[in-house]
Coordinates of C-alpha atoms in Angstrom, one line a residue:
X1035 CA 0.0 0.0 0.0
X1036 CA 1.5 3.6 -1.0
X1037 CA 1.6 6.2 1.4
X1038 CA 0.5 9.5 0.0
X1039 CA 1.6 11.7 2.6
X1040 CA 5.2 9.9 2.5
X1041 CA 5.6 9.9 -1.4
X1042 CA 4.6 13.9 -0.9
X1043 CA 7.6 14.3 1.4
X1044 CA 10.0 12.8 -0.7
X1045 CA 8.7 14.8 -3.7
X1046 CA 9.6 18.0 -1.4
X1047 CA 12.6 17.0 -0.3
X1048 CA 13.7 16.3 -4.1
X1049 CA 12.7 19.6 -5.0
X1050 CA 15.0 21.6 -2.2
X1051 CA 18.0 19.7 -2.9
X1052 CA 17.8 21.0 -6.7
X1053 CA 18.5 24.3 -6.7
X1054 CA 18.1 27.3 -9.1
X1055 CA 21.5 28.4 -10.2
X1056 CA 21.0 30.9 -12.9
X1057 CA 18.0 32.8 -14.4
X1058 CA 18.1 33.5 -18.0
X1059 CA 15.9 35.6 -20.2
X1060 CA 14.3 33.8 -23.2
X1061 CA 13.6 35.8 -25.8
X1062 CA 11.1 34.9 -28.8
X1063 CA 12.7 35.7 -32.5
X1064 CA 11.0 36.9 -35.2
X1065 CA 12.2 35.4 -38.8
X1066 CA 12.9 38.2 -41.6
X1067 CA 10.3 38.3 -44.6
X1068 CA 10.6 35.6 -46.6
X1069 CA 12.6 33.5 -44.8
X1070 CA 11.3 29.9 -43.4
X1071 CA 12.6 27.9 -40.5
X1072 CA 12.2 23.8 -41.1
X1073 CA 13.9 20.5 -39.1
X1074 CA 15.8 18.1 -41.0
X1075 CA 15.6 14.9 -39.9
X1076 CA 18.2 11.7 -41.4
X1077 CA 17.7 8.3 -41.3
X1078 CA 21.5 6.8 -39.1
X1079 CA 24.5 7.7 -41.2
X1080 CA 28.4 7.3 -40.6
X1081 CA 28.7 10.6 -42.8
X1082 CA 27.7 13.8 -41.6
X1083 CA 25.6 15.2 -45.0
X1084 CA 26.8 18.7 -44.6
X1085 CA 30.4 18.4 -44.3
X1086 CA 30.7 15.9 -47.7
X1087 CA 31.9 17.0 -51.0
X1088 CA 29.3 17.3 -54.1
X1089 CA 26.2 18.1 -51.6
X1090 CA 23.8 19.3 -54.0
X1091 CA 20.4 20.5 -52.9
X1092 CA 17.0 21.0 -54.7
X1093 CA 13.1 22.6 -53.2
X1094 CA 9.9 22.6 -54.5
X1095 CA 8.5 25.7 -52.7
X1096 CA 4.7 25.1 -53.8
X1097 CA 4.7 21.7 -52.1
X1098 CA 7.5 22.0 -49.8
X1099 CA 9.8 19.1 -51.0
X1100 CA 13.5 18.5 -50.2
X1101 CA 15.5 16.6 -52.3
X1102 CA 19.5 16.5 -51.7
X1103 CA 21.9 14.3 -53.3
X1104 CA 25.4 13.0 -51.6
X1105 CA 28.3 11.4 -52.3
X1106 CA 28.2 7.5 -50.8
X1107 CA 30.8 6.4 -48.1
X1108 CA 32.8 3.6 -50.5
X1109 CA 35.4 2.9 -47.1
X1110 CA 32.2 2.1 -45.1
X1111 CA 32.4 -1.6 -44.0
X1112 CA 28.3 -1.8 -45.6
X1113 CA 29.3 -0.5 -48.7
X1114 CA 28.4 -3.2 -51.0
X1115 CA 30.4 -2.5 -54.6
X1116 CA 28.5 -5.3 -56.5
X1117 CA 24.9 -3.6 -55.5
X1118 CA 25.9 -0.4 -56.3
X1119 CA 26.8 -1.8 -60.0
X1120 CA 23.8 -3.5 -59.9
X1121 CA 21.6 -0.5 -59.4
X1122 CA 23.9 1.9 -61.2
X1123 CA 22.8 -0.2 -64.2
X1124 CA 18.9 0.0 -63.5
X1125 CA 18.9 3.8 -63.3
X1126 CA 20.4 4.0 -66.7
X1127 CA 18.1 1.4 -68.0
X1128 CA 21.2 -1.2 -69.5
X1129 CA 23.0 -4.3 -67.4
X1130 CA 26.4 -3.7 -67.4
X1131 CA 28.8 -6.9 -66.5
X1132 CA 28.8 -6.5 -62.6
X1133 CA 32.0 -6.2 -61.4
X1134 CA 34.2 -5.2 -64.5
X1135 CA 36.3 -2.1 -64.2
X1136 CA 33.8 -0.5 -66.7
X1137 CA 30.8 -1.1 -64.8
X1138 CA 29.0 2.2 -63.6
X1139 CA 28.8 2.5 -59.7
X1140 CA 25.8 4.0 -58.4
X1141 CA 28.2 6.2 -55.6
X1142 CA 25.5 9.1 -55.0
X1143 CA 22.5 8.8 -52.7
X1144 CA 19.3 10.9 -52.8
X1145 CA 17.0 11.6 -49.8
X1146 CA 13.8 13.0 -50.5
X1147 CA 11.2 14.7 -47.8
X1148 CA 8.3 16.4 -47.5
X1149 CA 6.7 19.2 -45.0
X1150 CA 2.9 18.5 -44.7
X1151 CA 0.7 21.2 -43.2
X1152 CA -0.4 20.9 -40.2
X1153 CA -2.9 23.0 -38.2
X1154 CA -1.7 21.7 -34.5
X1155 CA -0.3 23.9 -32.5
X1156 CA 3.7 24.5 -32.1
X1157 CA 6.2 21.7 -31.9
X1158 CA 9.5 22.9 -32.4
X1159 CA 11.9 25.9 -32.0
X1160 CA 15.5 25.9 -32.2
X1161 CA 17.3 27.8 -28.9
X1162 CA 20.7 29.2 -28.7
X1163 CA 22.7 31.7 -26.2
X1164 CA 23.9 35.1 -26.9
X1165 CA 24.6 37.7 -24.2
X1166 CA 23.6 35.7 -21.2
X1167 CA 20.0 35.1 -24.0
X1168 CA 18.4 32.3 -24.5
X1169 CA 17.1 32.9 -28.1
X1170 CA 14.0 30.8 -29.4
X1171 CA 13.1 30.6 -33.2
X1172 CA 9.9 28.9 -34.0
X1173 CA 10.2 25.7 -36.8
X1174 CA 7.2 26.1 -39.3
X1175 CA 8.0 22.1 -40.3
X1176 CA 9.7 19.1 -40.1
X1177 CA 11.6 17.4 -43.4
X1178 CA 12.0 14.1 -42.6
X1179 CA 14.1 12.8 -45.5
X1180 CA 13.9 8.9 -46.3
X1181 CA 15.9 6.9 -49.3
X1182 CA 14.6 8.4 -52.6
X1183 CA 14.1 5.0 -54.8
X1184 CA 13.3 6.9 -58.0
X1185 CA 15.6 5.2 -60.1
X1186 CA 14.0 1.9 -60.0
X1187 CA 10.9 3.9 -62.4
X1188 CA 13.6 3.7 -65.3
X1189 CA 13.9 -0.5 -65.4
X1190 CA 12.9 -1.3 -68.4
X1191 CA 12.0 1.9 -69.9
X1192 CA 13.7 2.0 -72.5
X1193 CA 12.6 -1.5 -73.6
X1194 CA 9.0 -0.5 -72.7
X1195 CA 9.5 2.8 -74.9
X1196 CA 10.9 0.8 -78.0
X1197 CA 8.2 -1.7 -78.0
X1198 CA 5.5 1.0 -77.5
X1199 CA 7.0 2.6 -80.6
X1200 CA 6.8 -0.1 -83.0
X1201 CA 3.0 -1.1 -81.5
X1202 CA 1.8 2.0 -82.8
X1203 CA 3.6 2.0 -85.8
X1204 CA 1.8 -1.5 -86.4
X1205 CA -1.5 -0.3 -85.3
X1206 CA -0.9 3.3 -88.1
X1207 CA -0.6 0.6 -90.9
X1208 CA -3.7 -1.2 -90.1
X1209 CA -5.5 1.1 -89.2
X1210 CA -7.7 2.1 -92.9
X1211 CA -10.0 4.6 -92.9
X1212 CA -10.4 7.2 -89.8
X1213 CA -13.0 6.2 -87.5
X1214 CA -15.5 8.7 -86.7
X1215 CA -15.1 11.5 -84.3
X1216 CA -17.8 11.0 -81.2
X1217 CA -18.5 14.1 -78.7
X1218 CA -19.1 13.4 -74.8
X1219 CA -20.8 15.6 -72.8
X1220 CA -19.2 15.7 -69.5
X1221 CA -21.9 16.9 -66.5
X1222 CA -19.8 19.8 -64.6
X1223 CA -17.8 18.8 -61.7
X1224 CA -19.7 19.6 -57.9
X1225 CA -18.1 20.7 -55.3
X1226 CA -17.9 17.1 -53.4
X1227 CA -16.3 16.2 -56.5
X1228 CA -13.8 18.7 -56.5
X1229 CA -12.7 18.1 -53.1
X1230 CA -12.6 14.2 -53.7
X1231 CA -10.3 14.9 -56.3
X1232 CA -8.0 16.8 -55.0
X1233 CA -7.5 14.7 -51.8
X1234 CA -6.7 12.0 -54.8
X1235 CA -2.9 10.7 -55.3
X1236 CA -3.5 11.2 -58.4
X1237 CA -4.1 14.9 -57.9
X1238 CA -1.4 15.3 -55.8
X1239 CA 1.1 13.4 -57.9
X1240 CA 0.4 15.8 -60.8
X1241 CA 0.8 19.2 -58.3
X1242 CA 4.3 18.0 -57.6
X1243 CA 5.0 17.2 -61.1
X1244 CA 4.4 20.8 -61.9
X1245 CA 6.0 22.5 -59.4
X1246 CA 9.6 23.4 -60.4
X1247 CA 12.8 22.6 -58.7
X1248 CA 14.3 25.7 -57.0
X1249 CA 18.4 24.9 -56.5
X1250 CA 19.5 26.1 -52.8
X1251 CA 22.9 26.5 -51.4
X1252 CA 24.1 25.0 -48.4
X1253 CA 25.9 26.8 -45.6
X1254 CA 27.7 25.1 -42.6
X1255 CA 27.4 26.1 -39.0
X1256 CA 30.8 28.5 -39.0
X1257 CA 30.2 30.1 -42.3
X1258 CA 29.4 33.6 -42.7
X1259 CA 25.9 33.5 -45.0
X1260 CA 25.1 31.8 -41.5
X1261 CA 26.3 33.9 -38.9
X1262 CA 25.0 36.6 -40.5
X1263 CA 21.1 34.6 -40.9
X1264 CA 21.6 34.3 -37.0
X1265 CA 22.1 37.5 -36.1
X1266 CA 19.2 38.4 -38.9
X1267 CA 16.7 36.5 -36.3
X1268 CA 18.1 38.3 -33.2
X1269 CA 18.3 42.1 -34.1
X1270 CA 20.2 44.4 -32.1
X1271 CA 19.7 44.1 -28.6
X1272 CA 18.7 47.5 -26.5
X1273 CA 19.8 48.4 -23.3
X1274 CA 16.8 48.5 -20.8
X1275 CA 18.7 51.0 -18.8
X1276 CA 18.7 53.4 -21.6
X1277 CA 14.9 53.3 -22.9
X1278 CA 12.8 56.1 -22.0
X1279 CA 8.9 55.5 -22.2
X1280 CA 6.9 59.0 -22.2
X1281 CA 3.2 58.2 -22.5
X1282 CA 2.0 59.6 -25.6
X1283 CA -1.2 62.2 -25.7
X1284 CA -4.5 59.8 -26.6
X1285 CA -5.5 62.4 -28.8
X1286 CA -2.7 62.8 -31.2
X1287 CA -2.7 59.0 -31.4
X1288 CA -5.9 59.0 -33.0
X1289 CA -5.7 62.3 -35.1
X1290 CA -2.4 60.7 -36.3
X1291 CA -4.0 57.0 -36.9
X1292 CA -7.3 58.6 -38.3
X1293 CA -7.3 61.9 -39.6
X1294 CA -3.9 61.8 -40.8
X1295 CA -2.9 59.5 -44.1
X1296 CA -6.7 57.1 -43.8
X1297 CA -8.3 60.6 -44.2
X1298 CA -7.2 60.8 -47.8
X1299 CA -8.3 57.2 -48.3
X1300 CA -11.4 57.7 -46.4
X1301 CA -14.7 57.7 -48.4
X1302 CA -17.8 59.7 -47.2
X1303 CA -20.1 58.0 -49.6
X1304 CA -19.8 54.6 -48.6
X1305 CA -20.9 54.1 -44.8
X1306 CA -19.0 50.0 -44.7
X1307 CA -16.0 52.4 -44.3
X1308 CA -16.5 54.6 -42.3
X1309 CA -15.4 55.1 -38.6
X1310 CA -17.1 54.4 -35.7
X1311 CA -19.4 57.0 -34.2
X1312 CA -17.5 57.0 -31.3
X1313 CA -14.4 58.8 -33.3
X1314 CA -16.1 60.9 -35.6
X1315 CA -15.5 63.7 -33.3
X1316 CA -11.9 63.4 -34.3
X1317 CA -12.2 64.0 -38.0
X1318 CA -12.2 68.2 -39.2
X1319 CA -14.9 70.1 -38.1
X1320 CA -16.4 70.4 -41.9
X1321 CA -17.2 66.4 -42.6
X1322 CA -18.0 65.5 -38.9
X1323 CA -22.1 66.5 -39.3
X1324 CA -22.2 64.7 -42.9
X1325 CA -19.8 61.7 -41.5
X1326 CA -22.6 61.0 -38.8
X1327 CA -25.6 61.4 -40.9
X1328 CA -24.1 59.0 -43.6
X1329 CA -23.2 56.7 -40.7
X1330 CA -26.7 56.9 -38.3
X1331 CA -28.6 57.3 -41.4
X1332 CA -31.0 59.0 -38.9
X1333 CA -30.8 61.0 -35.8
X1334 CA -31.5 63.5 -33.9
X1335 CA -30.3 66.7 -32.8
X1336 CA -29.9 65.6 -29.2
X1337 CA -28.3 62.9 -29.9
X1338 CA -26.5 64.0 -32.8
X1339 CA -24.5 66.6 -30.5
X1340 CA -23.1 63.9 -28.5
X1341 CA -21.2 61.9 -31.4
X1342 CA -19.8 65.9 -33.3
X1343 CA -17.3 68.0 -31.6
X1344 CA -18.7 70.3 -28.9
X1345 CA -16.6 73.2 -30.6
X1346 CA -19.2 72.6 -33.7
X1347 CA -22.6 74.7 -31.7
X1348 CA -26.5 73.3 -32.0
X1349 CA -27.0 76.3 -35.3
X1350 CA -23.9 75.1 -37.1
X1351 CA -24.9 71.5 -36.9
X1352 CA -28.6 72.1 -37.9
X1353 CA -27.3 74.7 -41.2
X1354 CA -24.4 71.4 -42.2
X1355 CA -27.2 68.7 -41.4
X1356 CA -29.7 70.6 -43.7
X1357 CA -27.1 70.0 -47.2
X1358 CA -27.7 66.3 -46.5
X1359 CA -31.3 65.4 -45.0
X1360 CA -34.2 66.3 -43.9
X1361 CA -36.6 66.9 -41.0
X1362 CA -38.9 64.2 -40.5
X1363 CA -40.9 64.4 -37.2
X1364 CA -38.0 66.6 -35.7
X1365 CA -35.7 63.4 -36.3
X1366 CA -32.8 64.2 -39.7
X1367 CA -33.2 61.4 -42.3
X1368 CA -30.5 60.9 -44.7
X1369 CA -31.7 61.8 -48.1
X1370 CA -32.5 59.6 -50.7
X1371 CA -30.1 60.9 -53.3
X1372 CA -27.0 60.0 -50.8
X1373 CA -28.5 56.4 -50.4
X1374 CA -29.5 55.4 -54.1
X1375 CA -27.2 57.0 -56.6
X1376 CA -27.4 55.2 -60.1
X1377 CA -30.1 56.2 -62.8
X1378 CA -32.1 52.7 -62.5
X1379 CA -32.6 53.7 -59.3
X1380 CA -35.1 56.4 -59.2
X1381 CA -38.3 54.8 -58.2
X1382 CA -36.9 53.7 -55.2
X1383 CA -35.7 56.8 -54.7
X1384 CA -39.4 58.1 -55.1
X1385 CA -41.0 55.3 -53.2
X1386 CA -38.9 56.3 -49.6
X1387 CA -39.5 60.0 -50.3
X1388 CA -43.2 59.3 -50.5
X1389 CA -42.8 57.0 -47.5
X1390 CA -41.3 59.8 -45.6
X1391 CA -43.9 62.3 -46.6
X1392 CA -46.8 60.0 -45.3
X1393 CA -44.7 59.8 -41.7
X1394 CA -44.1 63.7 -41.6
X1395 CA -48.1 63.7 -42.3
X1396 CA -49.0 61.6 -39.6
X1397 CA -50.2 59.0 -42.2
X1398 CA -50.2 55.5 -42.8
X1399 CA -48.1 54.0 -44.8
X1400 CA -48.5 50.2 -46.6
X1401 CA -46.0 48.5 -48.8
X1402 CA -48.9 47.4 -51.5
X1403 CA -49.7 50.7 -52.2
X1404 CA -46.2 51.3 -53.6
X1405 CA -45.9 48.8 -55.3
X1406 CA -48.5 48.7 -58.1
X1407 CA -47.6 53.1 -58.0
X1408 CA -43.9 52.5 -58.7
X1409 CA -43.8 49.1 -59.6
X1410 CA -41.0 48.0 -56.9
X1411 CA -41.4 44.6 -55.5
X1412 CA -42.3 44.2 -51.9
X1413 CA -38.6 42.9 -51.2
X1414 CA -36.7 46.3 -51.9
X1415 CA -39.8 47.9 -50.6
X1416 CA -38.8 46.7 -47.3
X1417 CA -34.9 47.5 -48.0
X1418 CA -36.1 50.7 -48.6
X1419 CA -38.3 51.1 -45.6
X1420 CA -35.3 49.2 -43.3
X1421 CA -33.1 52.3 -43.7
X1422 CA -35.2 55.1 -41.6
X1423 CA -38.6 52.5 -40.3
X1424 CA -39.2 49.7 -38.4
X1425 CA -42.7 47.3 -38.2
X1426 CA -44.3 47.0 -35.0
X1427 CA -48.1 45.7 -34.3
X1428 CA -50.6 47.9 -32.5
X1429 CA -54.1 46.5 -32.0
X1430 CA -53.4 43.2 -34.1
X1431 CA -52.5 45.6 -36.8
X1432 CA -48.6 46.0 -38.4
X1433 CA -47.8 49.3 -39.0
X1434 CA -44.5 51.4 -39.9
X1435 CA -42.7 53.9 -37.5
X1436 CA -39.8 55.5 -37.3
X1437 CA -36.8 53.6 -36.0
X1438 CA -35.9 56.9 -34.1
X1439 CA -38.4 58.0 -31.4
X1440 CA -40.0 62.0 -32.7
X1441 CA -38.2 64.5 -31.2
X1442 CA -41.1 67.2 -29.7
X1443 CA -37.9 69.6 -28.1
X1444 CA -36.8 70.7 -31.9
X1445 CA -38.8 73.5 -33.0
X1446 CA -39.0 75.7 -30.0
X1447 CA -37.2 78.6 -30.7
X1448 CA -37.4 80.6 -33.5
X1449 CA -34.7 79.6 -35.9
X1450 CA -35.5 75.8 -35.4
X1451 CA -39.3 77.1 -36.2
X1452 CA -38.1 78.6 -39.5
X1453 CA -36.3 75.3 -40.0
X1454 CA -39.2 73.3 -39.3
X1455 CA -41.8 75.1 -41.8
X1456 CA -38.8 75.0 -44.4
X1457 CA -38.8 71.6 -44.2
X1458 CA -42.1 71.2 -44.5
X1459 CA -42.6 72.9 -47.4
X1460 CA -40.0 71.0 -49.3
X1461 CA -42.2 67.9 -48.2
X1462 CA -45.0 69.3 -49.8
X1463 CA -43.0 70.4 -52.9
X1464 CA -41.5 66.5 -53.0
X1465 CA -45.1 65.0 -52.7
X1466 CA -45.9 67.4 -55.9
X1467 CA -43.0 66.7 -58.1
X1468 CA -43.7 62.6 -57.5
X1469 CA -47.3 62.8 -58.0
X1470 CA -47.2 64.9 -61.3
X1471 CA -44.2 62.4 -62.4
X1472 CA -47.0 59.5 -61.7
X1473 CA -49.8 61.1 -63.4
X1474 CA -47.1 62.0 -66.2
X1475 CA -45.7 58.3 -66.4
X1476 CA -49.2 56.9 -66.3
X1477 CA -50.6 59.0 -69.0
X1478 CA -47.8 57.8 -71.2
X1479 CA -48.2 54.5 -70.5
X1480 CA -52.0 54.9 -71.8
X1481 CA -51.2 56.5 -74.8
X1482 CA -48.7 53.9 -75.5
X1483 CA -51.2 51.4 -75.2
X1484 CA -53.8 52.9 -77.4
X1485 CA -51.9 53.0 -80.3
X1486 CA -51.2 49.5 -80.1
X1487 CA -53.6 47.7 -82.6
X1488 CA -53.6 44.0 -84.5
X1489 CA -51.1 43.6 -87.3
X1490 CA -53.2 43.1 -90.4
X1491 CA -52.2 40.0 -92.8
X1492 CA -50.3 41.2 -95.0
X1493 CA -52.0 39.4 -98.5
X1494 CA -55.2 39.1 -96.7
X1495 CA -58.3 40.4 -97.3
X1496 CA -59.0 43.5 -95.1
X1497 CA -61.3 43.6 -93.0
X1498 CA -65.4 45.4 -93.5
X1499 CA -65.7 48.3 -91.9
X1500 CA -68.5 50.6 -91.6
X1501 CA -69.7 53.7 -93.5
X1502 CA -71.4 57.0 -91.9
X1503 CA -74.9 56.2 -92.3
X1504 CA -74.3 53.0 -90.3
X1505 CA -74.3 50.8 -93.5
X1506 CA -71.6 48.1 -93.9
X1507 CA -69.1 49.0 -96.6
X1508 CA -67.0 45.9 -98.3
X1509 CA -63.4 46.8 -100.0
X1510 CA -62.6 44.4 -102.3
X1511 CA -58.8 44.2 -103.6

């Protein structure tokens, strides 16, 4: 029976006798741009690879294969002379007589290996010392190089090439007249298919085949292309004693980070880029009422004041808001024009201006009414509707409202009255200018339609037709 408390003791007591002698800082490198760190791994060898003559390396980038070629140890007590012969004879596709001065020796070995993705987490790093440092570079892979038997594909080749050769020369002379072309339809490819196939050997056979060969060259340990990779990873070391931290202002961050070089690149028109409302304040004074309205869509001026500059005072905002919306209800509604700006879109443009009017009225509004006036289908009705209303149900019955609650404050004093009746006037004038363009369109549309009559046969007879006096009158050709 184990005694917990006793195999706890010794545990302690092991710990206290191994003592901390030095503390060293680790320090995680960052590898230069385009640069990758990998592991080589060998199968047991008497010869170190990199310190042999004729070490020629090649790498497939695309697939990440390794491929180097070395010179074979002949003094090695495995070396076998009359297997080298042997297979120095199948890699150039002729049997030579094994053993003969003349015989070709296969005395160069080639190790293949390839890096395979992998989405677990890290394995690997490779640690040195510098200045009291330990230094940690991460491994993106592992190339664990195996025996490359490619040069058993060419047995028989050449045989197999010859006799192919002479088949189809055969086949040509028999062959008398062509046989008839026949076209296959293939169904296209789905996506399960796709996938299948590219998990396929097959697939992946012909990827490697069509990835070149990059040559690398290969440094040792002490030379300087490596010393100077090393010191690459590290970067110059600073002196914590020497660094001074001064807290930078919060503001001038973001002025810098925001209004300074992604102001240029900043477009107004499009609200997926612009800023949050929180930092509109921080852009000029000029595009900060037009930023928000594009932004909100709809707001008002209560609320608007929070999001704007205080420098930028309740008259200012209402005279910049005014170039871009419109009072509905006392809330500012981003006009239509800003919203829907191609030619094709002009009915919509109507419909939500006609929408709008209705609300300022105090009227209902409903979708199917809309649609057979404009002709808009009840799905961009409602992307039209989504961008100032929202649907709730009152009394079992669906109505529209504004998203934004009215706002009773605007309109109190004098300016914001002026304001108010200005904007309803142009609400009135808007209502006009749609309703003529519907009677106008409508009209057209008539007319159009009452000109349309039944083609006539064109060698026919024609039809009667009847005279004045009510008597029927016959035309004969």
């Amino acid at each position: 029976m184990i005694d917990n408390d006793h195999l706890k003791r010794e545990i302690d007591n092991t710990d206290d006798t191994d003592e901390v002698c030095q503390e060293i800082d680790v320090v995680t490198c960052q590898l230069p741009d385009n640069s990758e760190l990998y592991r080589v791994q060998y199968p047991a060898r008497k010869v170190d690879p990199y310190h042999t003559a004729g070490l020629k390396v090649r790498y497939k980038k695309n697939v990440k294969m390794l491929e180097m070629k070395m010179l074979a140890d002949r003094h090695s007590a495995s070396y076998d002379r009359d297997k080298a012969e042997n297979l120095a004879s199948i890699s150039q596709g002729h049997r030579g007589t094994v053993g003969s001065s003349i015989a070709p020796i296969l005395d160069e070995e080639t190790y293949c290996g390839q890096s395979y993705p992998n989405n677990a987490p890290l394995h690997y790093a490779v640690g040195f010392f510098k200045n009291g440092r330990l230094h940690l570079c991460p491994l993106k892979g592992t190339f664990e190089m195996h025996r490359s038997l490619a040069y058993m594909n060419n047995q028989g080749k050449s045989k197999n090439s010859d006799e192919g050769a002479v088949k189809v020369e055969v086949e040509a002379e028999s062959e008398g007249a062509p046989s008839p072309l026949r076209v296959r339809f293939a169904r296209p490819e789905t996506e399960w298919q796709k996938k299948r196939r590219e998990a396929s050997s097959l697939h992946r056979s012909k990827v490697i085949e069509k990835d070149p060969w990059l040559d690398l060259n290969v440094y040792t340990e002490e030379a300087k292309e490596s010393c100077e990779k090393r010191d690459s990873f590290i970067g110059p070391v600073i002196d914590e004693s020497e660094v001074t931290c001064d807290a930078p202002d919060t503001e001038q961050l973001i002025s810098e980070a925001i209004v300074g070089e992604k102001l240029a690149a900043l477009d107004l028109t499009k609200s997926d880029q612009l800023i949050s409302l929180r930092r509109i304040r921080h852009l000029p004074l000029r595009e900060q009422v037009k930023a928000l309205l594009l932004k909100a869509k709809m707001i008002s001026t209560t609320k608007a004041r929070e999001y704007i500059s205080p420098l930028i005072s309740r008259a200012e905002f209402i005279e910049d808001a005014q170039k871009c919306s419109h009072l509905v209800c006392g809330i500012w509604v981003l006009s239509s024009e800003l919203i829907y700006k191609k030619e094709t879109q002009a009915p919509l443009i109507a419909a939500r201006d006609i929408a709008l009017c209705l609300m300022n009225a105090d009227l209902p509004v409903r979708r199917d009414v809309l649609h057979n006036a404009f002709g808009i289908s009840i799905t961009d009705l409602d992307d039209v509707f989504s961008t100032f209303a929202v649907q709730i149900s009152v009394g079992g019955e669906k109505k529209w409202v504004l998203k934004v609650e009215p706002d009773t404050e605007f309109g109190k004093s004098k300016n914001e009255l002026e304001v108010l009746v200005k904007e309803r006037r142009y609400w009135h004038k808007r209502w006009e200018e749609i309703h003529k363009f519907d009677l106008a369109d409508s009209e057209k549309a008539s007319i159009i339609k009452g000109r349309q009559r039944t083609p006539r046969q064109r060698n026919g007879p024609r039809p009667a037709r009847r005279s004045a006096s009510g008597t029927k009158a016959v035309v004969i050709d």
